[in-house]
């Protein structure tokens, strides 16, 4: 039986699917998805999708865990030759958006609404699991990691990302006046009640409210925190970083400068992992 925290998480994301309130286009239209893809590539990856986001895998069964509005499902369906694709999310709205997005591209998937802490799949079912920016929004994050390991085949791979507690967040109490200055220039996160996020005093509140003023769960991890979370269940193949939200600024940042910020001040940490306990 689900605890109250998971019910709160589901309620928030049902009402606030990713990217809602950030576009002038009608929710769920082709134009909406096109703009979302542009924002993801331009803002999260400073203009270019990193090849490391798509590990080399053989034809197999793929799970997009926490599919949101379907960005990763579409990208993987377009790239991989998969026998079978599954799109899983905690919310019904996310699955509807993913289905619409795939239909526009003449693609398909199997859609399942479920909780990542307790997946309904048999052990050793998948060759690859993609889980981007999901498990930091669930109360029992380690349960999700265990479940990903459980459902992977013996040689299965996964790519997992969470919010990264970078130097800015680790030192927010010392540099928060910069946030006040940014607000005076017009910097803000559009929509979802986040206009005054830079006024917050606590870095944990900034992390939680980054996705919306009523978001019940949001966590960030240092590199050590993240690798310690993964090592009991996976061999860690690669660690890398991305995401500097340039769209928060009231002016356009030059692309070369955005790429520097993406490397030096990233807000997401990524791990390519393989099933099996790390010896490190």
mmCIF file of C-alpha atoms in Angstrom:
data_model
loop_
_atom_site.group_PDB
_atom_site.id
_atom_site.type_symbol
_atom_site.label_atom_id
_atom_site.label_comp_id
_atom_site.label_asym_id
_atom_site.label_seq_id
_atom_site.Cartn_x
_atom_site.Cartn_y
_atom_site.Cartn_z
ATOM 1 C CA UNK A 1 0.000 0.000 0.000
ATOM 2 C CA UNK A 2 1.302 3.467 -0.880
ATOM 3 C CA UNK A 3 2.176 5.911 1.870
ATOM 4 C CA UNK A 4 0.761 9.408 2.048
ATOM 5 C CA UNK A 5 3.967 10.940 0.689
ATOM 6 C CA UNK A 6 3.635 9.107 -2.626
ATOM 7 C CA UNK A 7 0.016 10.229 -2.873
ATOM 8 C CA UNK A 8 1.160 13.824 -2.387
ATOM 9 C CA UNK A 9 3.833 13.418 -5.071
ATOM 10 C CA UNK A 10 1.332 11.948 -7.521
ATOM 11 C CA UNK A 11 -1.197 14.689 -6.810
ATOM 12 C CA UNK A 12 1.356 17.421 -7.479
ATOM 13 C CA UNK A 13 2.634 15.955 -10.753
ATOM 14 C CA UNK A 14 -0.885 15.135 -12.007
ATOM 15 C CA UNK A 15 -1.705 18.828 -11.665
ATOM 16 C CA UNK A 16 1.714 20.060 -12.755
ATOM 17 C CA UNK A 17 3.161 17.829 -15.493
ATOM 18 C CA UNK A 18 6.661 18.791 -16.544
ATOM 19 C CA UNK A 19 6.799 22.020 -18.624
ATOM 20 C CA UNK A 20 3.227 23.033 -17.796
ATOM 21 C CA UNK A 21 3.015 26.814 -17.439
ATOM 22 C CA UNK A 22 6.252 27.393 -19.346
ATOM 23 C CA UNK A 23 4.865 27.528 -22.880
ATOM 24 C CA UNK A 24 2.449 29.816 -24.709
ATOM 25 C CA UNK A 25 1.334 26.916 -26.901
ATOM 26 C CA UNK A 26 -1.639 24.728 -26.052
ATOM 27 C CA UNK A 27 -0.726 21.932 -23.683
ATOM 28 C CA UNK A 28 -0.090 18.666 -25.564
ATOM 29 C CA UNK A 29 0.026 20.053 -29.107
ATOM 30 C CA UNK A 30 2.753 19.434 -31.679
ATOM 31 C CA UNK A 31 3.953 23.018 -31.192
ATOM 32 C CA UNK A 32 4.085 22.468 -27.433
ATOM 33 C CA UNK A 33 6.234 19.360 -27.782
ATOM 34 C CA UNK A 34 8.482 21.044 -30.334
ATOM 35 C CA UNK A 35 9.100 23.933 -27.952
ATOM 36 C CA UNK A 36 9.714 21.538 -25.066
ATOM 37 C CA UNK A 37 12.334 19.646 -27.062
ATOM 38 C CA UNK A 38 14.050 22.910 -27.965
ATOM 39 C CA UNK A 39 14.099 24.029 -24.320
ATOM 40 C CA UNK A 40 15.487 20.685 -23.152
ATOM 41 C CA UNK A 41 18.295 20.728 -25.701
ATOM 42 C CA UNK A 42 19.096 24.431 -25.464
ATOM 43 C CA UNK A 43 18.716 24.837 -21.708
ATOM 44 C CA UNK A 44 19.521 21.478 -20.160
ATOM 45 C CA UNK A 45 22.353 20.583 -22.529
ATOM 46 C CA UNK A 46 23.581 23.981 -23.708
ATOM 47 C CA UNK A 47 22.518 23.386 -27.309
ATOM 48 C CA UNK A 48 23.623 19.813 -28.027
ATOM 49 C CA UNK A 49 22.445 16.411 -26.804
ATOM 50 C CA UNK A 50 25.451 14.685 -25.260
ATOM 51 C CA UNK A 51 26.149 11.292 -26.875
ATOM 52 C CA UNK A 52 26.717 9.877 -23.395
ATOM 53 C CA UNK A 53 22.978 10.279 -22.784
ATOM 54 C CA UNK A 54 22.402 7.335 -25.127
ATOM 55 C CA UNK A 55 24.667 4.426 -24.153
ATOM 56 C CA UNK A 56 25.402 1.836 -26.785
ATOM 57 C CA UNK A 57 22.930 -0.996 -26.349
ATOM 58 C CA UNK A 58 21.919 -3.937 -28.484
ATOM 59 C CA UNK A 59 18.405 -4.531 -29.705
ATOM 60 C CA UNK A 60 16.423 -5.177 -26.562
ATOM 61 C CA UNK A 61 13.637 -4.273 -24.165
ATOM 62 C CA UNK A 62 13.801 -0.671 -22.938
ATOM 63 C CA UNK A 63 12.093 1.082 -20.052
ATOM 64 C CA UNK A 64 11.683 4.858 -19.828
ATOM 65 C CA UNK A 65 11.079 5.147 -16.096
ATOM 66 C CA UNK A 66 9.370 8.417 -15.166
ATOM 67 C CA UNK A 67 8.648 9.304 -18.785
ATOM 68 C CA UNK A 68 7.026 12.682 -18.027
ATOM 69 C CA UNK A 69 5.875 14.318 -21.294
ATOM 70 C CA UNK A 70 7.698 11.728 -23.395
ATOM 71 C CA UNK A 71 10.894 13.472 -24.455
ATOM 72 C CA UNK A 72 13.189 10.530 -23.704
ATOM 73 C CA UNK A 73 10.811 7.889 -25.038
ATOM 74 C CA UNK A 74 10.698 9.656 -28.408
ATOM 75 C CA UNK A 75 14.446 10.224 -28.529
ATOM 76 C CA UNK A 76 15.188 6.578 -27.713
ATOM 77 C CA UNK A 77 12.562 5.240 -30.109
ATOM 78 C CA UNK A 78 14.126 7.360 -32.848
ATOM 79 C CA UNK A 79 17.643 6.122 -32.051
ATOM 80 C CA UNK A 80 17.440 2.539 -30.830
ATOM 81 C CA UNK A 81 16.091 -0.490 -32.637
ATOM 82 C CA UNK A 82 14.052 -1.799 -29.745
ATOM 83 C CA UNK A 83 12.039 -4.985 -29.629
ATOM 84 C CA UNK A 84 9.803 -3.358 -27.077
ATOM 85 C CA UNK A 85 9.539 0.053 -25.410
ATOM 86 C CA UNK A 86 7.817 0.722 -22.101
ATOM 87 C CA UNK A 87 6.905 4.204 -20.854
ATOM 88 C CA UNK A 88 6.185 4.298 -17.133
ATOM 89 C CA UNK A 89 5.111 7.174 -14.925
ATOM 90 C CA UNK A 90 3.476 7.811 -11.576
ATOM 91 C CA UNK A 91 0.782 9.957 -13.208
ATOM 92 C CA UNK A 92 -1.942 9.445 -15.770
ATOM 93 C CA UNK A 93 -1.387 12.879 -17.324
ATOM 94 C CA UNK A 94 2.252 12.118 -18.115
ATOM 95 C CA UNK A 95 1.273 8.937 -19.940
ATOM 96 C CA UNK A 96 -1.364 10.808 -21.967
ATOM 97 C CA UNK A 97 1.240 13.396 -22.986
ATOM 98 C CA UNK A 98 3.763 10.720 -23.903
ATOM 99 C CA UNK A 99 1.164 8.890 -25.998
ATOM 100 C CA UNK A 100 0.261 12.107 -27.853
ATOM 101 C CA UNK A 101 3.906 12.907 -28.435
ATOM 102 C CA UNK A 102 4.644 9.473 -29.864
ATOM 103 C CA UNK A 103 1.541 9.484 -32.054
ATOM 104 C CA UNK A 104 2.658 12.768 -33.624
ATOM 105 C CA UNK A 105 5.947 11.048 -34.527
ATOM 106 C CA UNK A 106 4.216 7.813 -35.630
ATOM 107 C CA UNK A 107 5.899 5.951 -32.806
ATOM 108 C CA UNK A 108 4.487 3.713 -30.089
ATOM 109 C CA UNK A 109 5.198 2.363 -26.629
ATOM 110 C CA UNK A 110 3.551 0.362 -23.866
ATOM 111 C CA UNK A 111 2.181 2.703 -21.183
ATOM 112 C CA UNK A 112 2.012 1.764 -17.524
ATOM 113 C CA UNK A 113 1.069 3.941 -14.559
ATOM 114 C CA UNK A 114 2.973 2.825 -11.492
ATOM 115 C CA UNK A 115 5.227 3.835 -8.618
ATOM 116 C CA UNK A 116 8.996 3.583 -9.243
ATOM 117 C CA UNK A 117 9.502 2.429 -5.659
ATOM 118 C CA UNK A 118 7.520 -0.767 -6.379
ATOM 119 C CA UNK A 119 7.672 -1.711 -10.050
ATOM 120 C CA UNK A 120 5.235 -4.361 -11.324
ATOM 121 C CA UNK A 121 7.776 -6.118 -13.573
ATOM 122 C CA UNK A 122 9.432 -9.483 -13.068
ATOM 123 C CA UNK A 123 13.115 -9.541 -12.196
ATOM 124 C CA UNK A 124 15.572 -9.462 -15.119
ATOM 125 C CA UNK A 125 12.988 -8.108 -17.586
ATOM 126 C CA UNK A 126 14.821 -5.202 -19.248
ATOM 127 C CA UNK A 127 18.011 -4.651 -21.209
ATOM 128 C CA UNK A 128 18.108 -0.917 -20.554
ATOM 129 C CA UNK A 129 16.442 1.512 -18.143
ATOM 130 C CA UNK A 130 16.424 5.259 -18.725
ATOM 131 C CA UNK A 131 15.559 7.281 -15.613
ATOM 132 C CA UNK A 132 16.170 11.016 -15.982
ATOM 133 C CA UNK A 133 15.462 13.402 -13.128
ATOM 134 C CA UNK A 134 12.917 11.124 -11.452
ATOM 135 C CA UNK A 135 14.096 9.368 -8.319
ATOM 136 C CA UNK A 136 14.978 12.610 -6.542
ATOM 137 C CA UNK A 137 11.220 13.309 -6.475
ATOM 138 C CA UNK A 138 10.231 10.168 -4.610
ATOM 139 C CA UNK A 139 10.338 9.689 -0.807
ATOM 140 C CA UNK A 140 12.199 6.356 -0.880
ATOM 141 C CA UNK A 141 14.849 6.997 -3.503
ATOM 142 C CA UNK A 142 16.936 3.951 -2.605
ATOM 143 C CA UNK A 143 13.922 1.709 -3.227
ATOM 144 C CA UNK A 144 13.840 3.015 -6.799
ATOM 145 C CA UNK A 145 17.522 2.211 -7.270
ATOM 146 C CA UNK A 146 16.953 -1.322 -5.937
ATOM 147 C CA UNK A 147 14.015 -1.782 -8.290
ATOM 148 C CA UNK A 148 15.972 -0.627 -11.334
ATOM 149 C CA UNK A 149 18.702 -3.135 -10.479
ATOM 150 C CA UNK A 150 16.142 -5.895 -9.882
ATOM 151 C CA UNK A 151 14.358 -5.532 -13.212
ATOM 152 C CA UNK A 152 17.556 -5.301 -15.289
ATOM 153 C CA UNK A 153 18.887 -8.406 -16.985
ATOM 154 C CA UNK A 154 22.317 -9.659 -15.805
ATOM 155 C CA UNK A 155 24.165 -7.576 -18.430
ATOM 156 C CA UNK A 156 21.610 -4.756 -18.377
ATOM 157 C CA UNK A 157 22.501 -1.072 -18.328
ATOM 158 C CA UNK A 158 20.825 2.043 -16.967
ATOM 159 C CA UNK A 159 21.294 5.784 -17.192
ATOM 160 C CA UNK A 160 20.156 7.573 -14.050
ATOM 161 C CA UNK A 161 20.260 11.284 -13.217
ATOM 162 C CA UNK A 162 19.366 13.393 -10.182
ATOM 163 C CA UNK A 163 19.778 17.004 -9.127
ATOM 164 C CA UNK A 164 23.388 17.813 -8.314
ATOM 165 C CA UNK A 165 24.261 19.798 -5.196
ATOM 166 C CA UNK A 166 26.823 21.939 -6.969
ATOM 167 C CA UNK A 167 29.044 24.648 -5.528
ATOM 168 C CA UNK A 168 26.251 27.227 -5.751
ATOM 169 C CA UNK A 169 23.805 25.138 -3.742
ATOM 170 C CA UNK A 170 26.434 24.011 -1.249
ATOM 171 C CA UNK A 171 27.314 27.642 -0.541
ATOM 172 C CA UNK A 172 23.923 29.285 -1.000
ATOM 173 C CA UNK A 173 23.860 30.682 2.546
ATOM 174 C CA UNK A 174 27.015 32.651 1.725
ATOM 175 C CA UNK A 175 26.110 33.842 -1.768
ATOM 176 C CA UNK A 176 22.319 34.251 -1.569
ATOM 177 C CA UNK A 177 22.669 38.024 -2.056
ATOM 178 C CA UNK A 178 23.564 37.190 -5.659
ATOM 179 C CA UNK A 179 20.101 35.687 -5.943
ATOM 180 C CA UNK A 180 18.547 38.943 -4.778
ATOM 181 C CA UNK A 181 20.584 40.797 -7.390
ATOM 182 C CA UNK A 182 19.425 38.401 -10.106
ATOM 183 C CA UNK A 183 15.803 39.056 -9.172
ATOM 184 C CA UNK A 184 16.369 42.783 -9.556
ATOM 185 C CA UNK A 185 17.634 42.194 -13.103
ATOM 186 C CA UNK A 186 14.419 40.307 -13.909
ATOM 187 C CA UNK A 187 15.796 36.789 -13.574
ATOM 188 C CA UNK A 188 13.178 34.206 -12.615
ATOM 189 C CA UNK A 189 11.862 30.748 -13.364
ATOM 190 C CA UNK A 190 8.727 31.074 -15.470
ATOM 191 C CA UNK A 191 5.462 29.580 -14.242
ATOM 192 C CA UNK A 192 4.602 27.074 -11.495
ATOM 193 C CA UNK A 193 4.787 29.764 -8.776
ATOM 194 C CA UNK A 194 8.589 30.004 -8.898
ATOM 195 C CA UNK A 195 8.977 33.744 -9.520
ATOM 196 C CA UNK A 196 10.631 34.415 -6.153
ATOM 197 C CA UNK A 197 12.685 31.238 -5.867
ATOM 198 C CA UNK A 198 15.931 33.227 -5.571
ATOM 199 C CA UNK A 199 14.610 34.879 -2.397
ATOM 200 C CA UNK A 200 14.672 31.577 -0.537
ATOM 201 C CA UNK A 201 17.267 31.239 2.205
ATOM 202 C CA UNK A 202 17.662 27.460 2.297
ATOM 203 C CA UNK A 203 19.188 25.458 -0.559
ATOM 204 C CA UNK A 204 16.919 22.483 0.178
ATOM 205 C CA UNK A 205 13.871 24.696 -0.390
ATOM 206 C CA UNK A 206 15.324 25.936 -3.696
ATOM 207 C CA UNK A 207 15.833 22.354 -4.839
ATOM 208 C CA UNK A 208 12.342 21.266 -3.847
ATOM 209 C CA UNK A 209 10.571 24.315 -5.270
ATOM 210 C CA UNK A 210 12.520 24.365 -8.546
ATOM 211 C CA UNK A 211 9.750 22.234 -10.048
ATOM 212 C CA UNK A 212 6.900 24.218 -8.519
ATOM 213 C CA UNK A 213 5.870 26.039 -5.375
ATOM 214 C CA UNK A 214 3.813 23.073 -4.091
ATOM 215 C CA UNK A 215 6.263 20.320 -5.016
ATOM 216 C CA UNK A 216 6.361 17.991 -1.974
ATOM 217 C CA UNK A 217 9.655 16.187 -2.659
ATOM 218 C CA UNK A 218 12.868 17.342 -4.317
ATOM 219 C CA UNK A 219 16.415 16.336 -3.411
ATOM 220 C CA UNK A 220 19.932 17.073 -4.606
ATOM 221 C CA UNK A 221 23.027 14.908 -4.204
ATOM 222 C CA UNK A 222 26.752 15.457 -4.046
ATOM 223 C CA UNK A 223 28.852 13.148 -6.213
ATOM 224 C CA UNK A 224 29.706 11.030 -3.158
ATOM 225 C CA UNK A 225 26.054 10.844 -2.097
ATOM 226 C CA UNK A 226 25.018 9.726 -5.570
ATOM 227 C CA UNK A 227 27.741 7.131 -6.081
ATOM 228 C CA UNK A 228 27.156 5.733 -2.576
ATOM 229 C CA UNK A 229 23.476 5.366 -3.465
ATOM 230 C CA UNK A 230 24.306 3.407 -6.634
ATOM 231 C CA UNK A 231 27.313 1.272 -5.671
ATOM 232 C CA UNK A 232 25.485 -1.424 -3.665
ATOM 233 C CA UNK A 233 23.513 -2.329 -6.801
ATOM 234 C CA UNK A 234 25.547 -1.238 -9.845
ATOM 235 C CA UNK A 235 28.944 -1.042 -11.450
ATOM 236 C CA UNK A 236 29.373 2.637 -12.286
ATOM 237 C CA UNK A 237 30.717 3.075 -15.813
ATOM 238 C CA UNK A 238 30.557 6.861 -16.253
ATOM 239 C CA UNK A 239 29.711 9.953 -14.243
ATOM 240 C CA UNK A 240 29.034 13.254 -16.013
ATOM 241 C CA UNK A 241 27.170 16.520 -15.504
ATOM 242 C CA UNK A 242 24.807 18.949 -17.275
ATOM 243 C CA UNK A 243 22.096 21.610 -16.830
ATOM 244 C CA UNK A 244 22.472 25.290 -16.261
ATOM 245 C CA UNK A 245 18.987 26.927 -16.533
ATOM 246 C CA UNK A 246 19.904 29.875 -18.734
ATOM 247 C CA UNK A 247 16.221 30.510 -19.479
ATOM 248 C CA UNK A 248 15.932 31.949 -15.970
ATOM 249 C CA UNK A 249 17.812 35.043 -17.111
ATOM 250 C CA UNK A 250 15.998 38.021 -18.695
ATOM 251 C CA UNK A 251 18.619 38.193 -21.457
ATOM 252 C CA UNK A 252 20.192 35.708 -23.850
ATOM 253 C CA UNK A 253 23.460 34.225 -22.661
ATOM 254 C CA UNK A 254 26.029 33.654 -25.448
ATOM 255 C CA UNK A 255 26.185 29.956 -26.325
ATOM 256 C CA UNK A 256 29.882 29.626 -25.573
ATOM 257 C CA UNK A 257 29.294 31.086 -22.100
ATOM 258 C CA UNK A 258 26.302 28.814 -21.549
ATOM 259 C CA UNK A 259 28.463 25.808 -22.387
ATOM 260 C CA UNK A 260 31.020 26.956 -19.829
ATOM 261 C CA UNK A 261 28.314 27.325 -17.157
ATOM 262 C CA UNK A 262 26.937 23.908 -18.120
ATOM 263 C CA UNK A 263 30.379 22.396 -17.421
ATOM 264 C CA UNK A 264 31.336 24.454 -14.371
ATOM 265 C CA UNK A 265 28.001 24.974 -12.588
ATOM 266 C CA UNK A 266 25.811 21.999 -13.555
ATOM 267 C CA UNK A 267 22.650 21.190 -11.631
ATOM 268 C CA UNK A 268 22.287 17.550 -12.758
ATOM 269 C CA UNK A 269 24.568 14.551 -12.280
ATOM 270 C CA UNK A 270 24.334 11.510 -14.573
ATOM 271 C CA UNK A 271 25.523 7.946 -14.101
ATOM 272 C CA UNK A 272 25.758 5.220 -16.698
ATOM 273 C CA UNK A 273 25.645 1.980 -14.740
ATOM 274 C CA UNK A 274 25.674 -1.752 -15.304
ATOM 275 C CA UNK A 275 23.941 -4.300 -13.147
ATOM 276 C CA UNK A 276 26.191 -5.680 -10.418
ATOM 277 C CA UNK A 277 27.680 -4.379 -7.198
ATOM 278 C CA UNK A 278 30.601 -1.978 -7.660
ATOM 279 C CA UNK A 279 33.973 -3.096 -6.334
ATOM 280 C CA UNK A 280 35.105 0.523 -5.858
#
